[in-house]
Amino acid sequence: MIKLKEREVVVVGGGLTAGLVSRRLVPAGRDVLVLERGPERAGGPEDELPTQRDDLRWGTYRGLTQRENVETITLRHKPSEQALPMRRLTSFLPGFGVGGAISHWNGQTWRFQTTDYMLRSHLESRYGKASVAALTVQDWGLKYEELEPYYTLFENLFGISGEAGNVKGVKRPAGNPYEPYRSEAYPLPPLEATELGLMFRDAAAKLGYHPFAMPAANASRPYRNPDGMQLGACQYCGHCERFLCEANAKSSAMNLLFPLVRGKPNFELRANTEVLRLQYDKAGQRVTGVIYADARSGEEFEQPASVVVLGAYVFTNTRLLLLSGIGRPYEPATGQGAVGRNYCYQTTSAVQVFFEDKFLNPFMGSGALGTTIDDFNNDHFDHSGLGFHGGAYITANITNGRPIDTRPLPPGTPRWGTKWKEANAKWYLRGAAIGCHGSSYSHRDNYLDLDPDYRDAWGRPLVRMTFDFPENDLKMSEYVTARAHDIAKAMGATNTNPVPRRGLYDARPYQSTHNTGGTIMGADPATSVVSPHLQCWNASNLFISGASVFPQNSGYNPTGPVGALGLRLGEDLLNFLQRPRMLG
Amino acid sequence: MSDDRKELNPSARRSFLKSTGAALALGAATAKPTLGVAQTPPAVTPGVAAASAAMAPGYQSLGLEESATTEALVDHMWPADQLSVSGTELGIATYIDRQLAGAFGRGDRLYAQGPFRKGKAQHGYQLPLTPEAWYKTGIAALNTHCTRVHGKAFDRLAGAERETALQAVSAGSANTPAFDLAAWFNGLLYPLFTQGAFADPIYGGNRGKAAWKMIGYPGLPAVYNRDVVAFRGKRHPKSDAPKSIQDLS
């Protein structure tokens, strides 16, 4: 194995975290090397018309996402079962290639609620300890106030289009009245509302709720961010999720972050490098570097580093710790151990709506083009006597009308034949869904570890996911979906069909790429992997960021807090490099 | 299209099969599960050349009995009616054949390592077959079911019997201990069928963009920065004149 020259900071994973950290460290003169398992992703068919619009290639066949033939994840629903591999990764879509998963995201950009960071304390104090006993939710070990400046910076860098609801404590009626205090309004006005959104807005307001435009990383108009990087205006083409944006209107690491540092002598990005494991000096409680393979030749390299940052997707961050013997693996039988603990997902559901006399034109869409209410999310409503915690935002989004997958049909429609064709012809332009984007709260039996039987193409054990929706979340979904159904009926829909989330967790249909946990943060080393400064308790020069550090998942999309944490990590790394120590 | 023609083509093919003795050999070959690389021509890649190849008559992967069954399936599921031509004329059978002959059929992207265990439906596909071999095994199982219950292979059944057979297959009542026909129908045939109808015509289906015209999907270039307001709540004129990748290439 060839031993390479030591680098100052080595980041595993060429996505959002790598981009945000590099943006801070490289101009400050620090040496950064980013290792990305996939290829470069620019100037190719994924990024140009007309091939960018190929629904089969990028949508159905998931041309931009993790190669499950090389490495996948095994699934079982409870600890007593035997896991089987997800032979196709279809229910969520980890990234593959420079830019990471944020290259093919929808752009829905939220701040987590103030109570999310202190969830256990908050719920116990409001509802009593017993009401939270079935869940393993934890506090983050930091407060919203510490993240607020980074949320603001992230929104300004990513040109978020939205309507503020609470600027410096002053409520604004067009925005989200539940949003946490923000120091600045969004940098861009919201996207244009759709026909579906306007109907939803009126019906929700009539029922006493508080509709607003979903905050979007799809630029409502051209924009120049504080770094001088430019965005074009969204074309409402309906090709966000699973696609790159050829109009340069969807914010990502690829178009806003890496161009800032590419070409600088103290920055290097190596694509096609699969990090196999970290080198861990257990006695010294530090890492000394990484071992990676060139994905084109298979040749292995030792890359020494002063500091290692794990900025890969949830499963890779967790697996690299387990493969490298860093930290104590979580055991559900005892509740001991932290690595793999509190794996969570997103509890999504929907109400199909059909309007005989309306043109909804689903093909004119954008990833975060939605009209939304937050009245039934988090702890915005009193949970006394409901038997669950958490909630969901309820939203009328038009993300796409790509017809291979997006052809809503009323229940009872035959699945083939002339009647089915007639239903497609009748409802394609007139059907949609009201979505519920629900929290996923941690449970003792839901966790990640290494699979005893299945291996990846590099010969390493796969990650084994033990997960099913906890009863808490299924009750939440039932309740919130019923509220969404109320709105759907108030919209005057010809036909409605509520579809709350039910168990078992099904690895086949797409639900969301909002997997969280496994390397969670916290103030207590016994129940967390990283400190509130994202520093590994078992290796002081190892930092981990991304949704893998969330102790549970909120009812919001994870990218906002992943962005804020990544920006804050940049500051912490500078601080650490000046004087290495456990940051406090 | 008359029922006569539907019956005639498969029957003619079947006679040919019998006369050459190919039916037996083909059945034996397709019923045997293998993980090996399928013996197929090279994959079709997107582009103008592929588009013309996709329109060419003939099949790359499917044998005579398999193509007869596939055509009968897509013509039953996508019948010729006042809305459009039949599924075969729309190119769905061609689409399926090209997918099976290409990277998808050979198991590109499929995690194919053992051990192979029977899972729950929620685990998704767990067989040691390439999608091409799975497809062909399913076609054989479908015809075995139809012959047992209705006395004839699927392509020789009348419309009402075809419907009865597909209802049984999709609901799981035609499953055998050896083969899960419902998983095959719902997890392989049905997705290929809808892709063949609604994917861009460069892949061989959706000929003439007829399925897009039927539902009002305008296709490309999909640049609606102004239209999102101008046509809010109104029918968009491009819904009647869709454009495909080929039109913009």
Tab-separated table of C-alpha atoms in Angstrom, chain A residues 49-51 53-57 60-72 75-77 81-88 192-195 198 220 233-237 239 358-359 361 363-365 369 401-404 407 415-418 420-422 424-425 428-430 453-457 462 504-508, chain B residues 46 76-85 95 99 104 107-127 131 163 166-167 170 185-186 190 192-195 197-200 202-203 212 214-218 220-225 227-229 231-236 239 244-245 248-249:
chain	number	residue	atom	x	y	z
A	49	LEU	CA	-30.667	19.762	-22.210
A	50	PRO	CA	-32.247	17.654	-23.515
A	51	THR	CA	-30.699	14.675	-21.683
A	53	ARG	CA	-34.913	15.774	-18.713
A	54	ASP	CA	-34.620	11.989	-19.197
A	55	ASP	CA	-37.058	10.700	-16.577
A	56	LEU	CA	-36.180	7.059	-17.103
A	57	ARG	CA	-32.426	7.541	-16.786
A	60	THR	CA	-36.600	5.661	-12.578
A	61	TYR	CA	-33.059	4.295	-12.845
A	62	ARG	CA	-31.657	6.765	-10.287
A	63	GLY	CA	-28.634	7.681	-12.376
A	64	LEU	CA	-27.144	10.013	-9.761
A	65	THR	CA	-27.484	7.923	-6.613
A	66	GLN	CA	-25.651	5.272	-4.637
A	67	ARG	CA	-24.682	2.136	-6.575
A	68	GLU	CA	-26.373	-0.572	-4.564
A	69	ASN	CA	-24.617	-3.282	-6.559
A	70	VAL	CA	-21.382	-2.037	-4.939
A	71	GLU	CA	-22.727	-1.282	-1.481
A	72	THR	CA	-26.204	-1.436	-0.062
A	75	LEU	CA	-33.007	-4.384	6.627
A	76	ARG	CA	-34.868	-6.122	9.383
A	77	HIS	CA	-37.871	-4.750	11.226
A	81	GLU	CA	-35.273	-11.008	12.845
A	82	GLN	CA	-32.745	-11.888	10.164
A	83	ALA	CA	-31.873	-8.989	7.870
A	84	LEU	CA	-32.033	-9.080	4.089
A	85	PRO	CA	-30.251	-6.731	1.697
A	86	MET	CA	-32.091	-3.950	-0.086
A	87	ARG	CA	-31.082	-5.272	-3.492
A	88	ARG	CA	-32.340	-2.052	-4.994
A	192	GLU	CA	-45.051	31.644	-7.439
A	193	ALA	CA	-47.963	29.803	-5.848
A	194	THR	CA	-49.728	27.112	-7.876
A	195	GLU	CA	-53.447	26.579	-8.447
A	198	LEU	CA	-53.971	28.771	-3.727
A	220	SER	CA	-37.452	32.535	-7.342
A	233	ALA	CA	-34.115	31.783	-11.800
A	234	CYS	CA	-36.129	28.580	-11.378
A	235	GLN	CA	-37.838	27.428	-14.594
A	236	TYR	CA	-40.478	25.289	-12.827
A	237	CYS	CA	-39.411	22.372	-15.042
A	239	HIS	CA	-36.988	17.990	-12.566
A	358	LYS	CA	-59.423	22.297	-12.347
A	359	PHE	CA	-56.156	22.193	-14.234
A	361	ASN	CA	-50.711	21.181	-14.418
A	363	PHE	CA	-45.561	19.369	-14.938
A	364	MET	CA	-45.038	23.049	-13.998
A	365	GLY	CA	-43.424	22.304	-10.667
A	369	LEU	CA	-42.929	24.695	-4.647
A	401	GLY	CA	-45.521	15.740	-13.301
A	402	ARG	CA	-43.027	13.233	-14.676
A	403	PRO	CA	-45.521	10.705	-15.962
A	404	ILE	CA	-43.675	7.431	-15.404
A	407	ARG	CA	-50.003	9.927	-12.372
A	415	ARG	CA	-54.824	-0.951	-12.930
A	416	TRP	CA	-54.972	-1.546	-16.687
A	417	GLY	CA	-57.348	-1.528	-19.633
A	418	THR	CA	-59.431	1.183	-21.278
A	420	TRP	CA	-57.438	2.801	-16.568
A	421	LYS	CA	-56.341	4.701	-19.656
A	422	GLU	CA	-59.410	6.903	-19.402
A	424	ASN	CA	-55.071	8.609	-16.638
A	425	ALA	CA	-56.363	10.891	-19.390
A	428	TYR	CA	-53.248	13.470	-14.895
A	429	LEU	CA	-53.707	17.235	-15.105
A	430	ARG	CA	-56.254	17.307	-12.276
A	453	ASP	CA	-23.706	-12.052	6.533
A	454	TYR	CA	-23.684	-9.536	3.706
A	455	ARG	CA	-20.685	-7.660	2.334
A	456	ASP	CA	-20.046	-4.900	-0.159
A	457	ALA	CA	-17.926	-5.180	-3.298
A	462	LEU	CA	-22.785	-3.885	5.041
A	504	LEU	CA	-44.143	-2.336	8.251
A	505	TYR	CA	-41.486	-0.044	6.902
A	506	ASP	CA	-41.435	-0.861	3.193
A	507	ALA	CA	-38.075	-0.601	1.441
A	508	ARG	CA	-39.669	-0.447	-2.017
B	46	PRO	CA	-29.871	6.480	-25.575
B	76	HIS	CA	-54.713	-6.411	-22.993
B	77	MET	CA	-53.380	-3.910	-20.478
B	78	TRP	CA	-53.125	-1.082	-23.024
B	79	PRO	CA	-55.903	-1.923	-25.495
B	80	ALA	CA	-56.461	-0.125	-28.757
B	81	ASP	CA	-59.439	2.137	-28.148
B	82	GLN	CA	-60.669	5.655	-28.815
B	83	LEU	CA	-57.710	7.022	-26.826
B	84	SER	CA	-54.796	5.406	-28.626
B	85	VAL	CA	-53.345	2.500	-30.546
B	95	TYR	CA	-39.518	-1.200	-24.755
B	99	GLN	CA	-34.751	-3.142	-21.314
B	104	PHE	CA	-31.322	-3.434	-16.669
B	107	GLY	CA	-28.859	-6.823	-13.396
B	108	ASP	CA	-26.906	-3.594	-13.579
B	109	ARG	CA	-27.135	-1.861	-10.164
B	110	LEU	CA	-28.773	-4.920	-8.566
B	111	TYR	CA	-27.057	-6.139	-5.388
B	112	ALA	CA	-26.597	-9.773	-6.427
B	113	GLN	CA	-24.621	-11.316	-3.568
B	114	GLY	CA	-25.935	-14.210	-1.527
B	115	PRO	CA	-27.110	-15.718	0.652
B	116	PHE	CA	-30.527	-15.615	-0.995
B	117	ARG	CA	-33.285	-15.858	1.548
B	118	LYS	CA	-37.015	-15.524	1.381
B	119	GLY	CA	-37.953	-12.140	2.785
B	120	LYS	CA	-41.108	-10.200	3.435
B	121	ALA	CA	-42.625	-8.308	0.547
B	122	GLN	CA	-41.282	-5.124	2.184
B	123	HIS	CA	-37.710	-6.304	1.623
B	124	GLY	CA	-38.204	-6.072	-2.115
B	125	TYR	CA	-36.666	-8.350	-4.702
B	126	GLN	CA	-34.612	-11.222	-3.230
B	127	LEU	CA	-34.211	-13.819	-6.015
B	131	PRO	CA	-34.246	-9.265	-14.257
B	163	GLU	CA	-58.694	-10.433	-17.511
B	166	LEU	CA	-54.368	-11.155	-14.705
B	167	GLN	CA	-56.655	-10.476	-11.758
B	170	SER	CA	-51.795	-9.679	-9.614
B	185	PHE	CA	-46.397	-9.004	-12.039
B	186	ASN	CA	-46.413	-6.115	-9.563
B	190	TYR	CA	-46.188	-3.724	-14.269
B	192	LEU	CA	-41.913	-2.141	-17.218
B	193	PHE	CA	-45.385	-1.750	-18.703
B	194	THR	CA	-45.922	1.776	-17.351
B	195	GLN	CA	-42.357	2.798	-18.233
B	197	ALA	CA	-45.996	3.602	-22.065
B	198	PHE	CA	-44.790	6.848	-20.471
B	199	ALA	CA	-40.970	7.035	-20.853
B	200	ASP	CA	-39.419	9.181	-23.551
B	202	ILE	CA	-36.044	7.201	-27.411
B	203	TYR	CA	-36.408	3.994	-25.406
B	212	TRP	CA	-48.095	11.857	-23.400
B	214	MET	CA	-53.341	11.089	-24.117
B	215	ILE	CA	-52.720	12.532	-20.660
B	216	GLY	CA	-51.532	16.034	-21.593
B	217	TYR	CA	-47.880	15.837	-20.538
B	218	PRO	CA	-45.989	18.411	-22.641
B	220	LEU	CA	-39.607	19.030	-23.122
B	221	PRO	CA	-38.068	21.560	-22.811
B	222	ALA	CA	-40.186	22.251	-19.715
B	223	VAL	CA	-39.297	25.896	-19.217
B	224	TYR	CA	-42.238	27.442	-17.408
B	225	ASN	CA	-40.832	30.456	-15.589
B	227	ASP	CA	-46.179	30.029	-17.729
B	228	VAL	CA	-46.460	29.027	-14.087
B	229	VAL	CA	-48.517	32.180	-13.554
B	231	PHE	CA	-51.338	29.141	-17.193
B	232	ARG	CA	-52.169	28.716	-13.549
B	233	GLY	CA	-55.414	26.786	-13.486
B	234	LYS	CA	-55.645	26.744	-17.291
B	235	ARG	CA	-54.896	24.050	-19.814
B	236	HIS	CA	-51.428	24.592	-21.260
B	239	SER	CA	-50.276	19.630	-23.412
B	244	SER	CA	-39.471	14.549	-26.672
B	245	ILE	CA	-35.700	14.260	-26.324
B	248	LEU	CA	-34.751	18.560	-29.231
B	249	SER	CA	-31.679	16.625	-30.334
